[in-house]
PDB file of C-alpha atoms and ligand atoms in Angstrom:
ATOM      1  CA  UNK V1064     168.029  96.513  74.213  1.00  0.00           C
ATOM      2  CA  UNK V1065     164.714  98.340  73.912  1.00  0.00           C
ATOM      3  CA  UNK V1066     165.204 102.105  74.219  1.00  0.00           C
ATOM      4  CA  UNK V1067     161.734 102.820  75.642  1.00  0.00           C
ATOM      5  CA  UNK V1068     162.214 100.140  78.215  1.00  0.00           C
ATOM      6  CA  UNK V1069     165.612 101.531  79.249  1.00  0.00           C
ATOM      7  CA  UNK V1070     164.108 105.016  79.630  1.00  0.00           C
ATOM      8  CA  UNK V1071     161.231 103.692  81.762  1.00  0.00           C
ATOM      9  CA  UNK V1072     163.601 101.687  83.974  1.00  0.00           C
ATOM     10  CA  UNK V1073     165.930 104.651  84.352  1.00  0.00           C
ATOM     11  CA  UNK V1074     163.035 106.936  85.321  1.00  0.00           C
ATOM     12  CA  UNK V1075     162.123 104.561  88.154  1.00  0.00           C
ATOM     13  CA  UNK V1076     165.771 104.157  89.175  1.00  0.00           C
ATOM     14  CA  UNK V1077     166.389 107.930  89.395  1.00  0.00           C
ATOM     15  CA  UNK V1078     163.041 108.648  91.044  1.00  0.00           C
ATOM     16  CA  UNK V1079     163.859 106.147  93.745  1.00  0.00           C
ATOM     17  CA  UNK V1080     167.271 107.717  94.487  1.00  0.00           C
ATOM     18  CA  UNK V1081     166.118 111.345  94.407  1.00  0.00           C
ATOM     19  CA  UNK V1082     162.800 110.981  96.193  1.00  0.00           C
ATOM     20  CA  UNK V1083     164.413 111.825  99.536  1.00  0.00           C
ATOM     21  CA  UNK V1084     166.799 114.443  98.121  1.00  0.00           C
ATOM     22  CA  UNK V1085     166.307 117.904  99.620  1.00  0.00           C
ATOM     23  CA  UNK V1086     169.017 120.123  98.083  1.00  0.00           C
ATOM     24  CA  UNK V1087     167.087 121.389  95.053  1.00  0.00           C
ATOM     25  CA  UNK V1088     167.831 118.377  92.864  1.00  0.00           C
ATOM     26  CA  UNK V1089     164.538 116.636  93.513  1.00  0.00           C
ATOM     27  CA  UNK V1090     162.827 114.305  91.044  1.00  0.00           C
ATOM     28  CA  UNK V1091     160.610 117.064  89.628  1.00  0.00           C
ATOM     29  CA  UNK V1092     163.730 119.052  88.665  1.00  0.00           C
ATOM     30  CA  UNK V1093     164.948 115.978  86.769  1.00  0.00           C
ATOM     31  CA  UNK V1094     161.544 115.482  85.139  1.00  0.00           C
ATOM     32  CA  UNK V1095     161.400 119.113  83.951  1.00  0.00           C
ATOM     33  CA  UNK V1096     164.970 119.057  82.641  1.00  0.00           C
ATOM     34  CA  UNK V1097     164.252 115.803  80.784  1.00  0.00           C
ATOM     35  CA  UNK V1098     161.089 117.201  79.149  1.00  0.00           C
ATOM     36  CA  UNK V1099     162.877 120.393  78.130  1.00  0.00           C
ATOM     37  CA  UNK V1100     165.860 118.414  76.793  1.00  0.00           C
ATOM     38  CA  UNK V1101     163.497 116.341  74.635  1.00  0.00           C
ATOM     39  CA  UNK V1102     161.743 119.500  73.371  1.00  0.00           C
ATOM     40  CA  UNK V1103     165.078 121.047  72.355  1.00  0.00           C
ATOM     41  CA  UNK V1104     166.434 117.766  70.941  1.00  0.00           C
ATOM     42  CA  UNK V1105     163.428 117.445  68.609  1.00  0.00           C
ATOM     43  CA  UNK V1106     163.992 120.957  67.264  1.00  0.00           C
ATOM     44  CA  UNK V1107     167.736 120.474  66.899  1.00  0.00           C
ATOM     45  CA  UNK V1108     167.510 116.972  65.359  1.00  0.00           C
ATOM     46  CA  UNK V1109     169.695 115.481  68.083  1.00  0.00           C
ATOM     47  CA  UNK V1110     169.818 111.917  69.379  1.00  0.00           C
ATOM     48  CA  UNK V1111     166.727 111.766  71.601  1.00  0.00           C
ATOM     49  CA  UNK V1112     167.778 108.628  73.466  1.00  0.00           C
ATOM     50  CA  UNK V1113     171.134 110.095  74.540  1.00  0.00           C
ATOM     51  CA  UNK V1114     169.539 113.423  75.546  1.00  0.00           C
ATOM     52  CA  UNK V1115     166.810 111.750  77.569  1.00  0.00           C
ATOM     53  CA  UNK V1116     169.185 109.344  79.333  1.00  0.00           C
ATOM     54  CA  UNK V1117     171.744 112.047  80.139  1.00  0.00           C
ATOM     55  CA  UNK V1118     169.042 114.417  81.430  1.00  0.00           C
ATOM     56  CA  UNK V1119     167.584 111.695  83.663  1.00  0.00           C
ATOM     57  CA  UNK V1120     170.986 110.815  85.084  1.00  0.00           C
ATOM     58  CA  UNK V1121     172.599 114.291  85.151  1.00  0.00           C
ATOM     59  CA  UNK V1122     172.466 114.799  88.915  1.00  0.00           C
ATOM     60  CA  UNK V1123     173.044 111.216  90.060  1.00  0.00           C
ATOM     61  CA  UNK V1124     176.846 111.477  90.090  1.00  0.00           C
ATOM     62  CA  UNK V1125     176.756 114.846  91.888  1.00  0.00           C
ATOM     63  CA  UNK V1126     178.954 114.820  94.989  1.00  0.00           C
ATOM     64  CA  UNK V1127     176.092 116.379  96.967  1.00  0.00           C
ATOM     65  CA  UNK V1128     174.033 113.266  96.251  1.00  0.00           C
ATOM     66  CA  UNK V1129     176.471 110.360  96.270  1.00  0.00           C
ATOM     67  CA  UNK V1130     179.394 111.800  98.234  1.00  0.00           C
ATOM     68  CA  UNK V1131     182.006 111.251  95.541  1.00  0.00           C
ATOM     69  CA  UNK V1132     181.741 112.080  91.858  1.00  0.00           C
ATOM     70  CA  UNK V1133     183.999 109.275  90.568  1.00  0.00           C
ATOM     71  CA  UNK V1134     182.062 106.732  92.569  1.00  0.00           C
ATOM     72  CA  UNK V1135     178.798 108.209  91.249  1.00  0.00           C
ATOM     73  CA  UNK V1136     179.964 107.956  87.632  1.00  0.00           C
ATOM     74  CA  UNK V1137     180.907 104.306  88.248  1.00  0.00           C
ATOM     75  CA  UNK V1138     177.432 103.585  89.581  1.00  0.00           C
ATOM     76  CA  UNK V1139     175.814 105.213  86.531  1.00  0.00           C
ATOM     77  CA  UNK V1140     178.062 103.164  84.171  1.00  0.00           C
ATOM     78  CA  UNK V1141     177.131  99.979  85.981  1.00  0.00           C
ATOM     79  CA  UNK V1142     173.431 100.828  85.730  1.00  0.00           C
ATOM     80  CA  UNK V1143     173.593 101.477  81.981  1.00  0.00           C
ATOM     81  CA  UNK V1144     175.627  98.286  81.344  1.00  0.00           C
ATOM     82  CA  UNK V1145     173.026  96.319  83.233  1.00  0.00           C
ATOM     83  CA  UNK V1146     170.399  97.773  80.854  1.00  0.00           C
ATOM     84  CA  UNK V1147     172.534  96.565  77.920  1.00  0.00           C
ATOM     85  CA  UNK V1148     172.983 100.079  76.560  1.00  0.00           C
ATOM     86  CA  UNK V1149     175.724 100.007  73.867  1.00  0.00           C
ATOM     87  CA  UNK V1150     179.200 100.940  75.117  1.00  0.00           C
ATOM     88  CA  UNK V1151     179.559 104.034  72.889  1.00  0.00           C
ATOM     89  CA  UNK V1152     176.208 105.400  74.130  1.00  0.00           C
ATOM     90  CA  UNK V1153     177.279 104.801  77.752  1.00  0.00           C
ATOM     91  CA  UNK V1154     180.546 106.674  77.095  1.00  0.00           C
ATOM     92  CA  UNK V1155     178.632 109.574  75.546  1.00  0.00           C
ATOM     93  CA  UNK V1156     176.128 109.820  78.427  1.00  0.00           C
ATOM     94  CA  UNK V1157     178.932 109.682  81.014  1.00  0.00           C
ATOM     95  CA  UNK V1158     180.942 112.297  79.174  1.00  0.00           C
ATOM     96  CA  UNK V1159     177.921 114.639  79.306  1.00  0.00           C
ATOM     97  CA  UNK V1160     177.078 114.160  82.965  1.00  0.00           C
ATOM     98  CA  UNK V1161     180.683 114.299  84.171  1.00  0.00           C
ATOM     99  CA  UNK V1162     181.148 117.691  82.480  1.00  0.00           C
ATOM    100  CA  UNK V1163     177.800 118.968  83.754  1.00  0.00           C
ATOM    101  CA  UNK V1164     178.366 118.031  87.350  1.00  0.00           C
ATOM    102  CA  UNK V1165     181.453 120.234  87.647  1.00  0.00           C
ATOM    103  CA  UNK V1166     180.322 123.178  89.713  1.00  0.00           C
ATOM    104  CA  UNK V1167     181.482 126.770  89.690  1.00  0.00           C
ATOM    105  CA  UNK V1168     184.848 127.215  87.966  1.00  0.00           C
ATOM    106  CA  UNK V1169     184.401 124.803  85.102  1.00  0.00           C
ATOM    107  CA  UNK V1170     182.338 126.517  82.457  1.00  0.00           C
ATOM    108  CA  UNK V1171     183.777 124.736  79.439  1.00  0.00           C
ATOM    109  CA  UNK V1172     181.161 124.254  76.760  1.00  0.00           C
ATOM    110  CA  UNK V1173     180.066 120.684  76.161  1.00  0.00           C
ATOM    111  CA  UNK V1174     181.409 119.138  72.959  1.00  0.00           C
ATOM    112  CA  UNK V1175     178.496 117.180  71.519  1.00  0.00           C
ATOM    113  CA  UNK V1176     175.138 118.571  70.418  1.00  0.00           C
ATOM    114  CA  UNK V1177     173.428 116.272  72.958  1.00  0.00           C
ATOM    115  CA  UNK V1178     175.634 117.632  75.781  1.00  0.00           C
ATOM    116  CA  UNK V1179     174.883 121.207  74.775  1.00  0.00           C
ATOM    117  CA  UNK V1180     171.157 120.421  74.811  1.00  0.00           C
ATOM    118  CA  UNK V1181     171.103 118.817  78.269  1.00  0.00           C
ATOM    119  CA  UNK V1182     173.176 121.666  79.692  1.00  0.00           C
ATOM    120  CA  UNK V1183     170.738 124.181  78.166  1.00  0.00           C
ATOM    121  CA  UNK V1184     167.776 122.292  79.649  1.00  0.00           C
ATOM    122  CA  UNK V1185     169.395 122.290  83.121  1.00  0.00           C
ATOM    123  CA  UNK V1186     170.132 126.016  82.867  1.00  0.00           C
ATOM    124  CA  UNK V1187     166.579 126.772  81.708  1.00  0.00           C
ATOM    125  CA  UNK V1188     165.268 125.229  84.934  1.00  0.00           C
ATOM    126  CA  UNK V1189     167.221 127.867  86.871  1.00  0.00           C
ATOM    127  CA  UNK V1190     165.501 130.793  85.104  1.00  0.00           C
ATOM    128  CA  UNK V1191     161.950 131.994  84.423  1.00  0.00           C
ATOM    129  CA  UNK V1192     159.065 131.394  86.835  1.00  0.00           C
ATOM    130  CA  UNK V1193     160.474 128.058  87.994  1.00  0.00           C
ATOM    131  CA  UNK V1194     163.957 129.520  88.376  1.00  0.00           C
ATOM    132  CA  UNK V1195     162.580 132.330  90.545  1.00  0.00           C
ATOM    133  CA  UNK V1196     160.735 129.806  92.726  1.00  0.00           C
ATOM    134  CA  UNK V1197     163.862 127.632  93.091  1.00  0.00           C
ATOM    135  CA  UNK V1198     165.981 130.640  93.965  1.00  0.00           C
ATOM    136  CA  UNK V1199     163.675 131.715  96.800  1.00  0.00           C
ATOM    137  CA  UNK V1200     163.303 128.182  98.131  1.00  0.00           C
ATOM    138  CA  UNK V1201     167.073 127.720  98.121  1.00  0.00           C
ATOM    139  CA  UNK V1202     167.584 131.086  99.827  1.00  0.00           C
ATOM    140  CA  UNK V1203     165.018 130.292 102.479  1.00  0.00           C
ATOM    141  CA  UNK V1204     166.626 126.927 103.156  1.00  0.00           C
ATOM    142  CA  UNK V1205     170.003 128.675 103.598  1.00  0.00           C
ATOM    143  CA  UNK V1206     168.521 131.391 105.832  1.00  0.00           C
ATOM    144  CA  UNK V1207     169.222 134.192 103.358  1.00  0.00           C
ATOM    145  CA  UNK V1208     167.119 137.346 103.177  1.00  0.00           C
ATOM    146  CA  UNK V1209     164.825 138.060 100.221  1.00  0.00           C
ATOM    147  CA  UNK V1210     166.689 141.289  99.587  1.00  0.00           C
ATOM    148  CA  UNK V1211     169.008 143.710 101.370  1.00  0.00           C
ATOM    149  CA  UNK V1212     169.729 146.992  99.530  1.00  0.00           C
ATOM    150  CA  UNK V1213     172.997 147.379 101.478  1.00  0.00           C
ATOM    151  CA  UNK V1214     174.346 144.049 100.266  1.00  0.00           C
ATOM    152  CA  UNK V1215     175.636 144.525  96.717  1.00  0.00           C
ATOM    153  CA  UNK V1216     175.791 141.589  94.263  1.00  0.00           C
ATOM    154  CA  UNK V1217     179.284 140.088  94.004  1.00  0.00           C
ATOM    155  CA  UNK V1218     180.947 140.472  90.616  1.00  0.00           C
ATOM    156  CA  UNK V1219     183.754 137.941  90.982  1.00  0.00           C
ATOM    157  CA  UNK V1220     183.743 135.051  93.381  1.00  0.00           C
ATOM    158  CA  UNK V1221     185.404 131.726  93.989  1.00  0.00           C
ATOM    159  CA  UNK V1222     183.397 128.505  94.103  1.00  0.00           C
ATOM    160  CA  UNK V1223     183.720 128.567  97.905  1.00  0.00           C
ATOM    161  CA  UNK V1224     182.345 132.123  98.130  1.00  0.00           C
ATOM    162  CA  UNK V1225     179.547 131.226  95.707  1.00  0.00           C
ATOM    163  CA  UNK V1226     178.494 128.391  97.997  1.00  0.00           C
ATOM    164  CA  UNK V1227     179.160 129.904 101.428  1.00  0.00           C
ATOM    165  CA  UNK V1228     179.309 133.712 101.147  1.00  0.00           C
ATOM    166  CA  UNK V1229     176.567 135.967 102.496  1.00  0.00           C
ATOM    167  CA  UNK V1230     174.099 136.978  99.826  1.00  0.00           C
ATOM    168  CA  UNK V1231     170.374 137.363  99.184  1.00  0.00           C
ATOM    169  CA  UNK V1232     167.830 135.802  96.842  1.00  0.00           C
ATOM    170  CA  UNK V1233     167.639 138.977  94.751  1.00  0.00           C
ATOM    171  CA  UNK V1234     171.458 139.155  94.513  1.00  0.00           C
ATOM    172  CA  UNK V1235     171.470 135.643  93.110  1.00  0.00           C
ATOM    173  CA  UNK V1236     169.622 137.001  90.058  1.00  0.00           C
ATOM    174  CA  UNK V1237     172.650 139.210  89.283  1.00  0.00           C
ATOM    175  CA  UNK V1238     175.268 136.683  90.368  1.00  0.00           C
ATOM    176  CA  UNK V1239     173.891 133.850  88.263  1.00  0.00           C
ATOM    177  CA  UNK V1240     170.340 133.819  86.891  1.00  0.00           C
ATOM    178  CA  UNK V1241     170.506 136.859  84.572  1.00  0.00           C
ATOM    179  CA  UNK V1242     173.796 135.572  83.120  1.00  0.00           C
ATOM    180  CA  UNK V1243     172.387 132.249  81.962  1.00  0.00           C
ATOM    181  CA  UNK V1244     170.657 133.588  78.851  1.00  0.00           C
ATOM    182  CA  UNK V1245     174.044 134.562  77.410  1.00  0.00           C
ATOM    183  CA  UNK V1246     175.458 131.100  78.108  1.00  0.00           C
ATOM    184  CA  UNK V1247     172.901 129.093  76.148  1.00  0.00           C
ATOM    185  CA  UNK V1248     174.403 126.726  73.564  1.00  0.00           C
ATOM    186  CA  UNK V1249     171.583 125.972  71.125  1.00  0.00           C
ATOM    187  CA  UNK V1250     169.268 128.134  69.020  1.00  0.00           C
ATOM    188  CA  UNK V1251     166.141 126.634  70.576  1.00  0.00           C
ATOM    189  CA  UNK V1252     167.675 126.919  74.069  1.00  0.00           C
ATOM    190  CA  UNK V1253     168.309 130.626  73.438  1.00  0.00           C
ATOM    191  CA  UNK V1254     164.762 131.120  72.230  1.00  0.00           C
ATOM    192  CA  UNK V1255     163.323 129.526  75.369  1.00  0.00           C
ATOM    193  CA  UNK V1256     165.762 131.464  77.556  1.00  0.00           C
ATOM    194  CA  UNK V1257     164.699 134.804  76.048  1.00  0.00           C
ATOM    195  CA  UNK V1258     161.131 134.489  77.282  1.00  0.00           C
ATOM    196  CA  UNK V1259     162.177 133.294  80.729  1.00  0.00           C
ATOM    197  CA  UNK V1260     164.781 136.059  80.994  1.00  0.00           C
ATOM    198  CA  UNK V1261     162.211 138.727  80.179  1.00  0.00           C
ATOM    199  CA  UNK V1262     159.913 137.295  82.829  1.00  0.00           C
ATOM    200  CA  UNK V1263     162.693 137.660  85.456  1.00  0.00           C
ATOM    201  CA  UNK V1264     163.399 141.245  84.387  1.00  0.00           C
ATOM    202  CA  UNK V1265     159.715 142.094  84.742  1.00  0.00           C
ATOM    203  CA  UNK V1266     159.615 140.350  88.091  1.00  0.00           C
ATOM    204  CA  UNK V1267     162.527 142.491  89.327  1.00  0.00           C
ATOM    205  CA  UNK V1268     160.927 145.720  88.064  1.00  0.00           C
ATOM    206  CA  UNK V1269     157.714 144.930  89.925  1.00  0.00           C
ATOM    207  CA  UNK V1270     159.704 143.814  92.979  1.00  0.00           C
ATOM    208  CA  UNK V1271     161.551 147.157  93.287  1.00  0.00           C
ATOM    209  CA  UNK V1272     158.320 149.127  92.778  1.00  0.00           C
ATOM    210  CA  UNK V1273     156.676 147.257  95.628  1.00  0.00           C
ATOM    211  CA  UNK V1274     159.839 147.471  97.751  1.00  0.00           C
ATOM    212  CA  UNK V1275     159.927 151.239  97.387  1.00  0.00           C
ATOM    213  CA  UNK V1276     156.212 151.667  97.970  1.00  0.00           C
ATOM    214  CA  UNK V1277     155.732 153.230  94.533  1.00  0.00           C
ATOM    215  CA  UNK V1278     153.196 150.755  93.266  1.00  0.00           C
TER     216      UNK V1278
HETATM  217  P1  LIG S 677     172.617 123.168  89.578  1.00  0.00           P
HETATM  218  O1  LIG S 677     173.375 122.084  90.279  1.00  0.00           O
HETATM  219  O2  LIG S 677     171.200 122.756  89.184  1.00  0.00           O
HETATM  220  O3  LIG S 677     173.356 123.843  88.462  1.00  0.00           O
HETATM  221  P2  LIG S 677     172.782 124.566  92.105  1.00  0.00           P
HETATM  222  O4  LIG S 677     172.959 123.306  92.870  1.00  0.00           O
HETATM  223  O5  LIG S 677     173.883 125.574  92.115  1.00  0.00           O
HETATM  224  O6  LIG S 677     172.388 124.342  90.603  1.00  0.00           O
HETATM  225  O7  LIG S 677     171.449 125.257  92.593  1.00  0.00           O
HETATM  226  C1  LIG S 677     170.168 124.681  92.618  1.00  0.00           C
HETATM  227  C2  LIG S 677     169.117 125.800  92.536  1.00  0.00           C
HETATM  228  O8  LIG S 677     169.278 126.715  93.638  1.00  0.00           O
HETATM  229  C3  LIG S 677     169.267 126.660  91.276  1.00  0.00           C
HETATM  230  O9  LIG S 677     168.007 127.011  90.761  1.00  0.00           O
HETATM  231  C4  LIG S 677     170.032 127.871  91.741  1.00  0.00           C
HETATM  232  O10 LIG S 677     169.786 129.030  91.003  1.00  0.00           O
HETATM  233  C5  LIG S 677     169.580 128.011  93.183  1.00  0.00           C
HETATM  234  N1  LIG S 677     170.689 128.588  93.957  1.00  0.00           N
HETATM  235  C6  LIG S 677     171.966 128.155  94.015  1.00  0.00           C
HETATM  236  N2  LIG S 677     172.741 128.968  94.800  1.00  0.00           N
HETATM  237  C7  LIG S 677     171.902 129.937  95.241  1.00  0.00           C
HETATM  238  C8  LIG S 677     172.054 131.085  96.085  1.00  0.00           C
HETATM  239  N3  LIG S 677     173.210 131.401  96.639  1.00  0.00           N
HETATM  240  N4  LIG S 677     170.961 131.854  96.333  1.00  0.00           N
HETATM  241  C9  LIG S 677     169.765 131.550  95.780  1.00  0.00           C
HETATM  242  N5  LIG S 677     169.551 130.481  94.988  1.00  0.00           N
HETATM  243  C10 LIG S 677     170.587 129.693  94.701  1.00  0.00           C
HETATM  244 NI1  LIG S 678     170.231 119.853  87.487  1.00  0.00          NI
END
């Protein structure tokens, strides 16, 4: 097995599946998460091959994409076996992506350093300038308003409410995006999150000034 070759093949494989995906898990999301995971992995002296593979494949087993998570994980295993990736590496990659694809309720930290890194990279893509852009695109696609001062952010919510309840793009900052900085696993992830977090806070300050006509 040649690691570079496996990475190249997997890039093409994932690109092909996600090219027509329209729920915010497009190929460019995967590409950004993979680059960020590699950046963090280099700083944290983690296994680059595992981080890169897991980042590339992290959304493939998502039920939104393949209908059924167990089936999706089976497909990923089959793909990696076909590439002659060693069994223990396949197990590690699958362990990471199965934990990551649990939505809402399951916020258990990932066990391995590589898992922590890929989760940090995925979370970083939800904050900062890119995170703001994704939030507004998602809101627009769901028909949500930019902001509604009468609609207060929800403090506690079930997974169902998180997905279906009425909210706004700006509320999503309080319901999720501003919480992510405190959930980062790695030192480098935290450092990157700090800058992106500050950018969102400044964005909100400017937003309210413009909203109130005071700027
Ligand atoms: P992931 O699977 O990458 O953890 P989601 O599928 O929950 O994230 O969301 C994809 C993107 O859409 C993220 O950037 C997220 O912040 C944004 N998003 C999710 N739910 C909402 C919402 N209710 N309002 C605005 N943006 C949202
Ligand atoms: Ni993702």
